[in-house]
CSV table of C-alpha atoms and ligand atoms in Angstrom, one decimal:
chain,number,residue,atom,x,y,z
R,25,MET,CA,0.0,0.0,0.0
R,26,SER,CA,1.4,3.4,-0.9
R,27,LEU,CA,-0.2,6.4,0.7
R,28,LYS,CA,0.0,9.4,-1.6
R,29,PRO,CA,-0.6,13.1,-0.8
R,30,ALA,CA,-3.9,14.4,-2.0
R,31,ALA,CA,-2.5,16.1,-5.1
R,32,GLN,CA,-1.3,12.8,-6.5
R,33,ASN,CA,-4.3,10.8,-5.5
R,34,SER,CA,-7.0,10.2,-8.1
R,35,GLN,CA,-9.9,10.1,-5.7
R,36,PRO,CA,-8.9,12.5,-3.0
R,37,LEU,CA,-11.6,15.0,-2.2
R,38,HIS,CA,-15.4,15.0,-2.6
R,39,GLN,CA,-17.9,17.4,-1.4
R,40,THR,CA,-21.7,17.6,-0.8
R,41,ASN,CA,-23.6,20.4,0.9
R,42,GLY,CA,-20.4,21.9,2.2
R,43,ILE,CA,-19.2,18.6,3.7
R,44,ALA,CA,-15.8,17.4,2.4
R,45,LEU,CA,-14.5,13.9,2.4
R,46,ASP,CA,-10.7,13.5,1.8
R,47,SER,CA,-9.7,9.9,1.2
R,48,ALA,CA,-6.1,10.7,0.1
R,49,TYR,CA,-4.6,8.7,3.0
R,50,GLN,CA,-6.4,5.5,2.0
R,51,GLY,CA,-3.6,4.6,-0.3
R,52,ILE,CA,-5.9,3.6,-3.1
R,53,ASP,CA,-4.6,4.5,-6.6
R,54,ALA,CA,-6.7,5.3,-9.7
R,55,ALA,CA,-6.8,1.7,-10.8
R,56,GLY,CA,-7.9,0.7,-7.3
R,57,TRP,CA,-10.8,3.1,-7.3
R,58,THR,CA,-11.9,2.0,-10.7
R,59,SER,CA,-12.0,-1.6,-9.7
R,60,LEU,CA,-13.8,-0.7,-6.4
R,61,PHE,CA,-16.6,1.1,-8.4
R,62,GLN,CA,-16.8,-1.8,-10.8
R,63,GLN,CA,-17.2,-4.1,-7.8
R,64,ALA,CA,-19.9,-1.9,-6.4
R,65,ARG,CA,-21.8,-2.0,-9.8
R,66,LYS,CA,-21.4,-5.8,-9.9
R,67,ALA,CA,-23.0,-5.9,-6.4
R,68,HIS,CA,-25.9,-3.9,-7.9
R,69,LEU,CA,-25.3,-1.1,-5.4
R,70,GLU,CA,-27.1,1.5,-7.6
R,71,GLN,CA,-30.2,-0.7,-7.8
R,72,PHE,CA,-30.0,-1.3,-4.0
R,73,ILE,CA,-30.0,2.5,-3.4
R,74,ALA,CA,-33.0,2.9,-5.7
R,75,ASP,CA,-34.8,0.0,-3.9
R,76,LEU,CA,-34.1,1.5,-0.5
R,77,PHE,CA,-35.7,4.8,-1.3
R,78,SER,CA,-38.6,3.4,-3.3
R,79,GLY,CA,-40.0,1.3,-0.4
R,80,LYS,CA,-39.0,-2.1,-1.7
R,81,HIS,CA,-39.0,-4.8,1.1
R,82,ILE,CA,-35.2,-4.7,1.4
R,83,ASN,CA,-35.5,-6.0,5.0
R,84,ASN,CA,-36.2,-9.4,3.5
R,85,SER,CA,-36.2,-11.4,6.8
R,86,GLU,CA,-38.9,-9.2,8.2
R,87,ASP,CA,-40.5,-8.6,4.8
R,88,ARG,CA,-40.7,-4.8,5.1
R,89,PRO,CA,-39.1,-1.7,3.7
R,90,ALA,CA,-36.5,0.4,5.5
R,91,LEU,CA,-37.9,3.9,4.9
R,92,HIS,CA,-36.5,6.1,7.6
R,93,SER,CA,-35.8,8.5,4.8
R,94,ALA,CA,-39.6,9.3,4.7
R,95,LEU,CA,-39.3,10.7,8.2
R,96,ARG,CA,-37.0,13.5,6.9
R,97,ASN,CA,-38.9,14.0,3.6
R,98,LEU,CA,-39.7,17.6,4.5
R,99,ASP,CA,-41.3,18.5,1.1
R,100,LYS,CA,-43.9,15.7,1.8
R,101,SER,CA,-43.6,14.2,-1.7
R,102,PRO,CA,-45.4,10.9,-1.7
R,103,VAL,CA,-43.6,7.9,-0.2
R,104,LEU,CA,-45.4,4.7,-0.8
R,105,VAL,CA,-45.3,1.7,1.6
R,106,ASP,CA,-47.2,-1.1,0.0
R,107,GLY,CA,-49.1,1.3,-2.2
R,108,LYS,CA,-50.1,3.7,0.6
R,109,ASP,CA,-48.6,7.2,0.9
R,110,VAL,CA,-47.2,7.5,4.4
R,111,MET,CA,-46.4,11.2,4.3
R,112,PRO,CA,-49.8,12.4,5.7
R,113,ASP,CA,-49.2,10.3,8.9
R,114,VAL,CA,-45.6,11.5,9.1
R,115,ALA,CA,-46.6,15.1,8.7
R,116,GLU,CA,-49.4,14.7,11.3
R,117,VAL,CA,-46.8,13.6,13.9
R,118,TRP,CA,-44.7,16.7,12.9
R,119,HIS,CA,-47.7,18.9,13.7
R,120,ARG,CA,-48.2,17.3,17.0
R,121,ILE,CA,-44.5,17.6,17.9
R,122,GLU,CA,-44.6,21.3,17.1
R,123,ALA,CA,-47.8,21.8,19.1
R,124,LEU,CA,-46.2,20.0,22.1
R,125,CYS,CA,-43.2,22.3,21.9
R,126,ASN,CA,-45.4,25.3,22.3
R,127,LYS,CA,-47.4,23.7,25.2
R,128,TRP,CA,-44.7,22.7,27.7
R,129,VAL,CA,-44.3,25.7,30.0
R,130,GLY,CA,-42.7,25.4,33.4
R,131,VAL,CA,-41.3,21.9,32.8
R,132,THR,CA,-38.0,21.6,34.7
R,133,ASP,CA,-37.2,18.0,33.9
R,134,VAL,CA,-37.8,15.5,31.1
R,135,ILE,CA,-37.1,11.8,31.7
R,136,HIS,CA,-36.6,10.1,28.4
R,137,ILE,CA,-36.9,6.3,29.0
R,138,GLY,CA,-35.6,4.1,26.2
R,139,ILE,CA,-32.6,1.9,25.2
R,140,GLY,CA,-30.5,1.2,22.1
R,141,GLY,CA,-32.0,3.0,19.1
R,142,SER,CA,-34.6,4.6,21.4
R,143,ASP,CA,-31.9,6.3,23.3
R,144,PHE,CA,-28.6,6.9,21.4
R,145,GLY,CA,-29.9,9.2,18.8
R,146,PRO,CA,-31.7,11.8,21.0
R,147,ARG,CA,-29.0,11.5,23.7
R,148,LEU,CA,-26.3,12.3,21.1
R,149,ALA,CA,-28.3,15.1,19.6
R,150,ILE,CA,-29.1,16.8,22.9
R,151,GLU,CA,-25.5,16.5,24.0
R,152,ALA,CA,-24.0,17.7,20.6
R,153,LEU,CA,-26.4,20.6,20.1
R,154,ALA,CA,-25.8,21.9,23.6
R,155,HIS,CA,-22.4,22.9,22.4
R,156,VAL,CA,-23.6,25.0,19.5
R,157,PRO,CA,-22.8,28.6,20.2
R,158,ASP,CA,-26.0,30.8,20.3
R,159,ILE,CA,-28.4,27.9,20.2
R,160,GLU,CA,-31.7,28.6,21.9
R,161,SER,CA,-32.4,26.1,24.6
R,162,ARG,CA,-35.5,25.8,26.7
R,163,GLY,CA,-33.1,24.8,29.6
R,164,MET,CA,-35.0,21.7,30.7
R,165,ARG,CA,-32.9,19.1,32.3
R,166,MET,CA,-33.0,16.2,29.8
R,167,HIS,CA,-32.4,12.9,31.6
R,168,PHE,CA,-31.8,9.8,29.6
R,169,LEU,CA,-32.8,6.6,31.4
R,170,ALA,CA,-31.7,3.4,29.5
R,171,ASN,CA,-29.9,1.0,31.8
R,172,ILE,CA,-31.8,-1.5,34.0
R,173,ASP,CA,-29.1,-0.8,36.6
R,174,THR,CA,-30.8,1.4,39.2
R,175,ALA,CA,-27.7,3.5,39.5
R,176,GLU,CA,-28.9,5.6,36.5
R,177,LEU,CA,-32.5,5.7,37.8
R,178,ASN,CA,-31.4,6.7,41.2
R,179,ARG,CA,-29.1,9.5,39.9
R,180,ILE,CA,-32.0,10.9,37.8
R,181,LEU,CA,-34.6,10.7,40.5
R,182,GLN,CA,-32.4,12.5,42.9
R,183,ARG,CA,-32.2,15.5,40.6
R,184,ALA,CA,-35.6,15.7,39.0
R,185,LEU,CA,-38.5,17.7,40.5
R,186,PRO,CA,-41.5,15.3,40.3
R,187,HIS,CA,-44.2,18.0,40.1
R,188,SER,CA,-42.6,19.7,37.1
R,189,THR,CA,-41.3,16.5,35.3
R,190,LYS,CA,-42.5,15.0,32.1
R,191,VAL,CA,-41.8,11.4,31.2
R,192,ILE,CA,-41.4,10.1,27.7
R,193,ILE,CA,-41.4,6.3,27.3
R,194,VAL,CA,-39.8,5.4,24.0
R,195,SER,CA,-39.8,1.9,22.6
R,196,LYS,CA,-40.6,0.7,19.1
R,197,SER,CA,-41.8,-2.6,20.4
R,198,PHE,CA,-43.0,-1.4,23.8
R,199,THR,CA,-42.0,-4.7,25.2
R,200,THR,CA,-38.4,-4.0,26.0
R,201,LEU,CA,-37.8,-5.1,29.6
R,202,GLU,CA,-35.4,-2.4,30.6
R,203,THR,CA,-37.8,0.3,29.3
R,204,THR,CA,-41.0,-1.0,30.8
R,205,MET,CA,-39.4,-1.7,34.2
R,206,ASN,CA,-37.8,1.7,34.3
R,207,ALA,CA,-41.1,3.3,33.3
R,208,LYS,CA,-42.9,1.5,36.1
R,209,ALA,CA,-40.3,2.7,38.6
R,210,VAL,CA,-40.6,6.3,37.4
R,211,VAL,CA,-44.4,6.1,37.6
R,212,LYS,CA,-44.1,4.8,41.2
R,213,TRP,CA,-41.7,7.7,42.0
R,214,LEU,CA,-44.3,10.2,40.7
R,215,LYS,CA,-47.0,8.6,42.8
R,216,ASN,CA,-44.8,8.4,45.9
R,217,ASN,CA,-44.2,12.1,45.5
R,218,GLY,CA,-47.8,12.9,45.9
R,219,LEU,CA,-49.0,13.2,42.2
R,220,THR,CA,-52.6,12.1,41.8
R,221,ASP,CA,-53.5,9.5,39.1
R,222,SER,CA,-54.7,12.3,36.8
R,223,GLN,CA,-51.4,14.3,37.3
R,224,VAL,CA,-49.4,11.2,36.6
R,225,SER,CA,-51.4,10.7,33.3
R,226,LYS,CA,-50.7,14.3,32.3
R,227,SER,CA,-47.0,13.7,32.9
R,228,LEU,CA,-46.7,10.5,30.8
R,229,PHE,CA,-46.0,10.4,27.1
R,230,ALA,CA,-45.0,7.5,24.7
R,231,VAL,CA,-43.3,7.1,21.4
R,232,THR,CA,-43.9,3.7,19.9
R,233,ALA,CA,-44.8,1.6,16.9
R,234,ASN,CA,-47.0,-0.5,19.2
R,235,VAL,CA,-49.7,1.9,20.2
R,236,PRO,CA,-52.0,-0.7,21.8
R,237,ALA,CA,-49.2,-1.7,24.3
R,238,ALA,CA,-48.7,2.0,25.2
R,239,GLU,CA,-52.4,2.4,25.8
R,240,ALA,CA,-52.4,-0.8,27.9
R,241,PHE,CA,-49.6,0.8,30.0
R,242,GLY,CA,-52.0,3.6,30.7
R,243,ILE,CA,-50.8,6.4,28.4
R,244,GLU,CA,-53.5,8.7,27.2
R,245,GLN,CA,-54.2,8.3,23.5
R,246,ASP,CA,-53.3,11.9,22.6
R,247,HIS,CA,-50.0,11.5,24.5
R,248,ILE,CA,-48.9,8.7,22.2
R,249,TYR,CA,-46.7,9.6,19.2
R,250,PRO,CA,-46.6,6.7,16.7
R,251,PHE,CA,-43.9,5.6,14.4
R,252,TRP,CA,-44.1,2.6,12.1
R,253,ASP,CA,-42.6,-0.9,11.6
R,254,TRP,CA,-40.8,0.3,8.5
R,255,VAL,CA,-38.6,2.4,10.7
R,256,GLY,CA,-35.8,0.4,12.3
R,257,GLY,CA,-35.1,1.2,16.0
R,258,ARG,CA,-31.5,2.3,15.2
R,259,TYR,CA,-32.8,4.5,12.4
R,260,SER,CA,-35.6,6.1,14.5
R,261,VAL,CA,-34.2,9.4,15.8
R,262,TRP,CA,-35.9,11.1,12.8
R,263,SER,CA,-39.3,10.1,14.1
R,264,ALA,CA,-40.9,11.3,17.4
R,265,VAL,CA,-38.1,9.4,19.1
R,266,GLY,CA,-36.2,12.7,18.5
R,267,LEU,CA,-38.8,14.6,20.5
R,268,PRO,CA,-36.3,15.8,23.1
R,269,ILE,CA,-34.5,17.7,20.3
R,270,ALA,CA,-37.6,19.6,19.4
R,271,LEU,CA,-38.6,20.2,23.0
R,272,GLN,CA,-35.3,21.5,24.1
R,273,TYR,CA,-34.1,23.4,21.1
R,274,GLY,CA,-37.4,24.2,19.3
R,275,PHE,CA,-39.2,22.7,16.4
R,276,ASP,CA,-37.3,24.7,13.8
R,277,THR,CA,-34.0,23.2,15.1
R,278,PHE,CA,-35.6,19.7,14.8
R,279,LYS,CA,-36.6,20.5,11.2
R,280,GLU,CA,-33.0,21.7,10.5
R,281,PHE,CA,-31.8,18.3,11.8
R,282,LEU,CA,-34.2,16.5,9.5
R,283,SER,CA,-33.2,18.8,6.6
R,284,GLY,CA,-29.5,18.0,7.0
R,285,ALA,CA,-30.4,14.3,6.7
R,286,GLN,CA,-32.7,14.9,3.8
R,287,ALA,CA,-29.9,16.7,1.9
R,288,ILE,CA,-27.7,13.6,2.3
R,289,ASP,CA,-30.6,11.3,1.2
R,290,GLN,CA,-30.8,13.4,-1.9
R,291,HIS,CA,-27.1,13.1,-2.5
R,292,PHE,CA,-27.0,9.3,-1.8
R,293,LYS,CA,-29.9,8.7,-4.1
R,294,THR,CA,-28.7,10.8,-7.0
R,295,ALA,CA,-24.9,11.2,-7.0
R,296,PRO,CA,-23.0,8.9,-9.3
R,297,LEU,CA,-21.1,6.3,-7.3
R,298,GLU,CA,-17.8,8.0,-8.1
R,299,GLU,CA,-19.0,11.2,-6.3
R,300,ASN,CA,-21.2,9.6,-3.7
R,301,LEU,CA,-19.7,10.3,-0.2
R,302,PRO,CA,-21.3,7.4,1.7
R,303,VAL,CA,-20.4,5.0,-1.2
R,304,ILE,CA,-16.8,6.2,-1.2
R,305,MET,CA,-16.6,5.8,2.6
R,306,ALA,CA,-18.0,2.3,2.3
R,307,LEU,CA,-15.7,1.3,-0.5
R,308,SER,CA,-12.6,2.6,1.3
R,309,LEU,CA,-13.5,0.3,4.2
R,310,LEU,CA,-14.1,-2.6,1.9
R,311,TYR,CA,-10.7,-2.0,0.3
R,312,GLN,CA,-8.9,-2.1,3.6
R,313,GLN,CA,-10.8,-5.2,4.6
R,314,GLU,CA,-10.2,-7.2,1.4
R,315,LYS,CA,-6.6,-6.1,1.1
R,316,HIS,CA,-5.5,-6.1,4.8
R,317,HIS,CA,-8.1,-8.2,6.5
R,318,ILE,CA,-8.7,-5.4,9.0
R,319,LYS,CA,-10.8,-6.5,12.0
R,320,SER,CA,-11.7,-3.1,13.4
R,321,TYR,CA,-11.9,0.6,12.6
R,322,ALA,CA,-12.0,3.7,14.6
R,323,VAL,CA,-14.0,6.9,14.3
R,324,ILE,CA,-12.5,9.9,16.0
R,325,PRO,CA,-14.4,13.1,16.0
R,326,TYR,CA,-12.2,16.1,16.8
R,327,ALA,CA,-15.2,17.7,18.5
R,328,ASP,CA,-16.0,17.1,22.1
R,329,ALA,CA,-19.7,17.7,21.3
R,330,LEU,CA,-19.6,14.4,19.3
R,331,ASP,CA,-18.2,12.2,22.1
R,332,TRP,CA,-21.5,10.2,21.9
R,333,PHE,CA,-21.2,9.7,18.2
R,334,PRO,CA,-19.0,6.6,18.3
R,335,LYS,CA,-21.5,4.9,20.6
R,336,TRP,CA,-24.4,5.8,18.3
R,337,LEU,CA,-22.3,4.4,15.4
R,338,GLN,CA,-21.5,1.2,17.2
R,339,GLN,CA,-25.2,0.3,17.3
R,340,LEU,CA,-25.8,1.5,13.8
R,341,ASP,CA,-22.9,-0.5,12.2
R,342,MET,CA,-22.6,-3.5,14.4
R,343,GLU,CA,-26.3,-4.2,14.9
R,344,SER,CA,-26.9,-3.7,11.2
R,345,ASN,CA,-24.0,-5.5,9.7
R,346,GLY,CA,-22.5,-7.7,12.4
R,347,LYS,CA,-23.7,-10.9,10.8
R,348,SER,CA,-22.2,-14.1,9.4
R,349,VAL,CA,-24.7,-14.9,6.8
R,350,ASP,CA,-25.9,-13.1,3.7
R,351,ARG,CA,-29.4,-12.4,2.6
R,352,ASP,CA,-29.7,-15.9,1.2
R,353,GLY,CA,-28.4,-17.5,4.4
R,354,LYS,CA,-25.0,-18.3,3.0
R,355,LEU,CA,-21.8,-17.7,5.0
R,356,VAL,CA,-20.1,-14.4,4.2
R,357,LYS,CA,-16.3,-13.9,4.0
R,358,PHE,CA,-16.5,-10.4,5.4
R,359,SER,CA,-18.9,-8.3,7.4
R,360,CYS,CA,-18.8,-5.5,9.9
R,361,PRO,CA,-15.5,-4.9,11.7
R,362,VAL,CA,-15.5,-3.8,15.3
R,363,VAL,CA,-16.2,-0.1,15.6
R,364,PHE,CA,-14.8,2.0,18.4
R,365,GLY,CA,-13.8,5.6,19.0
R,366,SER,CA,-14.1,8.7,21.1
R,367,SER,CA,-13.5,12.4,20.7
R,368,GLY,CA,-10.0,13.7,20.0
R,369,SER,CA,-7.8,15.0,21.2
R,370,ASN,CA,-8.6,13.0,24.3
R,371,ALA,CA,-8.3,9.8,22.3
R,372,GLN,CA,-4.7,10.6,21.5
R,373,HIS,CA,-3.9,10.2,25.2
R,374,SER,CA,-5.5,6.8,25.3
R,375,TYR,CA,-5.4,4.2,22.5
R,376,PHE,CA,-3.5,6.1,19.8
R,377,GLN,CA,-0.3,4.3,20.9
R,378,LEU,CA,-1.9,1.1,19.4
R,379,LEU,CA,-3.2,2.8,16.3
R,380,HIS,CA,0.4,4.0,15.6
R,381,GLN,CA,2.5,1.1,16.6
R,382,GLY,CA,0.2,-1.9,17.3
R,383,THR,CA,0.4,-5.0,15.2
R,384,GLU,CA,-3.0,-4.5,13.5
R,385,ILE,CA,-3.9,-2.0,10.8
R,386,ILE,CA,-7.0,-0.1,12.0
R,387,PRO,CA,-8.5,2.4,9.5
R,388,ILE,CA,-9.7,5.6,11.0
R,389,ASP,CA,-12.4,8.1,10.1
R,390,PHE,CA,-11.2,11.5,11.4
R,391,ILE,CA,-14.1,14.0,11.7
R,392,ALA,CA,-13.2,17.7,12.0
R,393,VAL,CA,-15.3,20.8,12.2
R,394,ARG,CA,-14.2,24.1,10.7
R,395,GLU,CA,-15.6,26.4,13.3
R,396,PRO,CA,-14.9,26.4,17.0
R,397,MET,CA,-17.6,25.2,19.3
R,398,SER,CA,-17.7,28.2,21.6
R,399,HIS,CA,-17.4,32.0,21.7
R,400,LEU,CA,-14.8,32.0,24.5
R,401,PRO,CA,-11.8,34.2,24.0
R,402,GLU,CA,-9.6,31.1,23.8
R,403,ALA,CA,-11.8,29.4,21.2
R,404,LYS,CA,-9.8,30.2,18.1
R,405,ALA,CA,-6.4,29.3,19.5
R,406,HIS,CA,-7.7,26.1,21.0
R,407,HIS,CA,-9.5,25.1,17.8
R,408,ARG,CA,-6.3,25.6,15.8
R,409,ILE,CA,-4.6,23.2,18.1
R,410,LEU,CA,-7.5,20.7,17.9
R,411,LEU,CA,-7.3,20.8,14.1
R,412,SER,CA,-3.5,20.7,13.9
R,413,ASN,CA,-3.6,17.6,16.1
R,414,CYS,CA,-6.2,15.9,13.9
R,415,LEU,CA,-4.2,16.6,10.7
R,416,ALA,CA,-0.9,15.6,12.4
R,417,GLN,CA,-2.2,12.3,13.6
R,418,ALA,CA,-3.5,11.4,10.1
R,419,GLN,CA,-0.1,12.3,8.6
R,420,ALA,CA,1.9,10.4,11.2
R,421,LEU,CA,-0.3,7.3,10.7
R,422,ALA,CA,0.1,7.4,7.0
R,423,ASN,CA,3.8,8.2,6.7
R,424,GLY,CA,5.2,6.7,9.8
R,425,LYS,CA,8.8,7.4,10.8
R,426,LYS,CA,11.9,5.2,10.5
R,427,THR,CA,14.6,5.3,13.1
R,428,ASP,CA,17.4,3.0,14.3
R,429,ASN,CA,15.5,2.2,17.4
R,430,PRO,CA,12.6,-0.2,16.7
R,431,ASN,CA,10.8,1.1,19.8
R,432,ASN,CA,10.7,4.6,18.3
R,433,THR,CA,9.8,3.4,14.8
R,434,TYR,CA,6.4,4.1,13.4
R,435,PRO,CA,5.5,1.7,10.6
R,436,GLY,CA,3.1,4.1,8.8
R,437,LYS,CA,0.8,3.0,5.9
R,438,ARG,CA,-2.2,3.2,8.3
R,439,PRO,CA,-5.1,4.5,6.3
R,440,SER,CA,-7.7,7.2,7.2
R,441,ASN,CA,-10.4,9.3,5.9
R,442,LEU,CA,-10.9,13.0,6.8
R,443,LEU,CA,-14.5,14.2,7.0
R,444,ILE,CA,-14.8,18.0,7.4
R,445,LEU,CA,-18.1,19.6,8.5
R,446,PRO,CA,-18.4,23.4,8.0
R,447,LYS,CA,-19.8,23.7,11.5
R,448,LEU,CA,-21.6,21.7,14.0
R,449,ASN,CA,-25.3,22.7,14.1
R,450,ALA,CA,-28.6,20.8,13.8
R,451,PHE,CA,-28.3,20.7,10.0
R,452,TYR,CA,-24.8,19.2,9.9
R,453,LEU,CA,-25.5,16.9,12.8
R,454,GLY,CA,-28.4,15.5,10.8
R,455,ALA,CA,-26.2,15.3,7.7
R,456,LEU,CA,-23.5,13.5,9.6
R,457,LEU,CA,-25.8,10.8,11.0
R,458,ALA,CA,-27.5,10.3,7.6
R,459,LEU,CA,-24.0,10.0,5.9
R,460,TYR,CA,-23.1,7.1,8.2
R,461,GLU,CA,-26.6,5.5,7.9
R,462,SER,CA,-26.1,5.5,4.1
R,463,ARG,CA,-22.6,4.2,4.5
R,464,THR,CA,-23.9,1.4,6.7
R,465,ALA,CA,-26.6,0.5,4.1
R,466,ALA,CA,-24.1,0.6,1.3
R,467,LEU,CA,-21.7,-1.7,3.1
R,468,GLY,CA,-24.6,-4.1,3.8
R,469,ALA,CA,-25.4,-4.1,0.1
R,470,LEU,CA,-21.7,-4.7,-0.8
R,471,TRP,CA,-21.6,-7.7,1.6
R,472,ASN,CA,-25.1,-8.8,0.5
R,473,ILE,CA,-26.2,-8.6,4.1
R,474,ASN,CA,-29.6,-7.5,5.3
R,475,SER,CA,-28.7,-4.5,7.4
R,476,PHE,CA,-32.2,-4.0,8.9
R,477,ASP,CA,-32.8,-6.9,11.2
R,478,GLN,CA,-31.0,-7.9,14.4
R,479,PRO,CA,-31.8,-11.6,15.2
R,480,GLY,CA,-28.6,-12.0,17.2
R,481,VAL,CA,-30.0,-10.0,20.1
R,482,GLU,CA,-32.7,-12.5,20.9
R,483,LEU,CA,-31.0,-15.6,22.4
R,484,GLY,CA,-29.6,-13.8,25.4
R,485,LYS,CA,-32.9,-12.2,26.2
R,486,VAL,CA,-34.6,-15.6,26.2
R,487,LEU,CA,-31.9,-17.3,28.3
R,488,ALA,CA,-32.0,-14.4,30.9
R,489,LYS,CA,-35.6,-15.4,31.9
R,490,PRO,CA,-34.9,-18.8,33.7
R,491,ILE,CA,-31.7,-17.3,35.1
R,492,GLU,CA,-33.6,-14.4,36.6
R,493,ALA,CA,-36.1,-16.9,38.1
R,494,ALA,CA,-33.2,-18.9,39.6
R,495,LEU,CA,-31.7,-15.7,41.1
R,496,LYS,CA,-35.0,-14.7,42.5
R,497,ASP,CA,-35.7,-18.1,44.1
R,498,GLY,CA,-32.3,-18.3,45.6
R,499,GLY,CA,-30.9,-21.7,46.8
R,500,THR,CA,-28.9,-24.1,44.7
R,501,VAL,CA,-29.5,-24.6,41.0
R,502,GLN,CA,-28.7,-27.7,39.0
R,503,ALA,CA,-27.9,-27.5,35.3
R,504,ASN,CA,-31.0,-28.0,33.1
R,505,ALA,CA,-32.3,-27.4,29.6
R,506,GLY,CA,-32.0,-23.6,29.9
R,507,ILE,CA,-29.0,-23.3,32.2
R,508,ASP,CA,-25.7,-25.1,31.5
R,509,GLU,CA,-23.2,-26.2,34.2
R,510,VAL,CA,-21.0,-23.1,34.1
R,511,THR,CA,-23.9,-20.8,34.4
R,512,ALA,CA,-25.6,-22.9,37.1
R,513,ALA,CA,-22.3,-22.7,39.1
R,514,ARG,CA,-22.3,-18.9,38.6
R,515,ILE,CA,-25.9,-18.6,39.8
R,516,ASN,CA,-24.9,-20.5,42.9
R,517,LEU,CA,-22.1,-18.1,43.5
R,518,PHE,CA,-24.6,-15.2,43.5
R,519,ASN,CA,-27.1,-17.1,45.6
R,520,GLN,CA,-24.6,-18.0,48.3
J,7,F6P,O1,-32.4,-5.6,21.6
J,7,F6P,C1,-32.0,-4.7,20.5
J,7,F6P,C2,-33.1,-3.7,20.2
J,7,F6P,O2,-34.2,-4.4,19.7
J,7,F6P,C3,-32.6,-2.6,19.3
J,7,F6P,O3,-32.6,-3.0,18.0
J,7,F6P,C4,-33.5,-1.5,19.7
J,7,F6P,O4,-33.0,-0.3,19.3
J,7,F6P,C5,-33.5,-1.7,21.2
J,7,F6P,O5,-33.5,-3.1,21.4
J,7,F6P,C6,-34.8,-1.1,21.8
J,7,F6P,O6,-35.9,-1.6,21.3
J,7,F6P,P1,-37.3,-0.9,21.5
J,7,F6P,O7,-37.3,0.5,20.9
J,7,F6P,O8,-38.3,-1.8,20.9
J,7,F6P,O9,-37.5,-0.8,23.0
């Protein structure tokens, strides 16, 4: 692999909507790119993209489309799911979100209860947008309650003021154990703090694709914000799952967020493969995987505001494409590498040693933002240092350094992309998330994997039930059909 400077590289810099992708340090020459685009065409990537947006049932195992793009289709042009235009229902939810934003006065705390895709997106957005200089915030304390561990619940309940708290229960299925148990605990806390049944009802809201289950939980009908089974959980922040964004920063900011994603949808749908940013990102990973058998890749945003981004991306990528069989049930040679990362420059003082000198090649996506994220007098100087570190790390990884001392030698030839956002606001945050969603979908298509189901998460949930019963009963457990010898011994340790 030779890593050439941008000027000599045939596929170095691409832009859309002010976002730039520089793949010069991928070490892919002109012939390499040509063959990658040929490979993409052979895998029918263009047809896949058309099918994705047209509502074809590309989630073949669950026999449904993956149409999260309809949720950010702000011009409301018809989007058909099995012949029915879904945009009137989508727009109706937008109206209700906007109305709710204007209604919540005097709310001090919002407890958003949800996990996985019902948590990461809004949590990331609330955190990221809080850093946008001059953003208007309603100043509510947004608490995200995901973990079944009561540590999180306890921390939140100690801070929230029960009489001015609203609770949003977010679950596509409305059957997720962590979410329903946490919701029950919060309802109990409201009651224990003197709220009447009617006050509790006024405080409870739900976002779900299973409206009957939310009603059965006791949520008033007009407090339920629906989304649909054609929206995957990890693709759901664009639905009412993103309510906290609208409530905290205003409906216009939420729309900006959607519009950034919509701009990327337009790009992904229409740009030729050779100019298509998500496709180029996907192909660069594919190249490193096929050529160097990479097992993991890192994403390092040089923006503290995006510290949650790698966690969001872990679910997106690994739940979508962490599979061993293709759409036809055949074993695949390659699928999703392990994704990790955290914000720079902090990350440099943690695992960058391994990125530079470890035995594995780990491709990196560096993400940089042109504008500083504060108006402090120090902002410009600090931002220059942040950017210079980002650029320096990529260069050091690519070129390495030879010395007589093996301990001080950097092997180099470690590939990376650089993604540059003009600024970090709701529009570019939406665009960033949609870029990666499209990249994930493109990779799934290239591997011929269905990126829209997650069967692998079920077995552990099933096995947890008899184990929980055994922990509850106490006493000594023998191995049985649902509990093997190792686990029986472990249960007995806890039951001692
Ligand atoms: O168990 C995995 C998962 O199903 C994710 O796909 C999903 O985002 C999360 O659980 C939460 O699911 P729900 O929104 O239905 O509560």
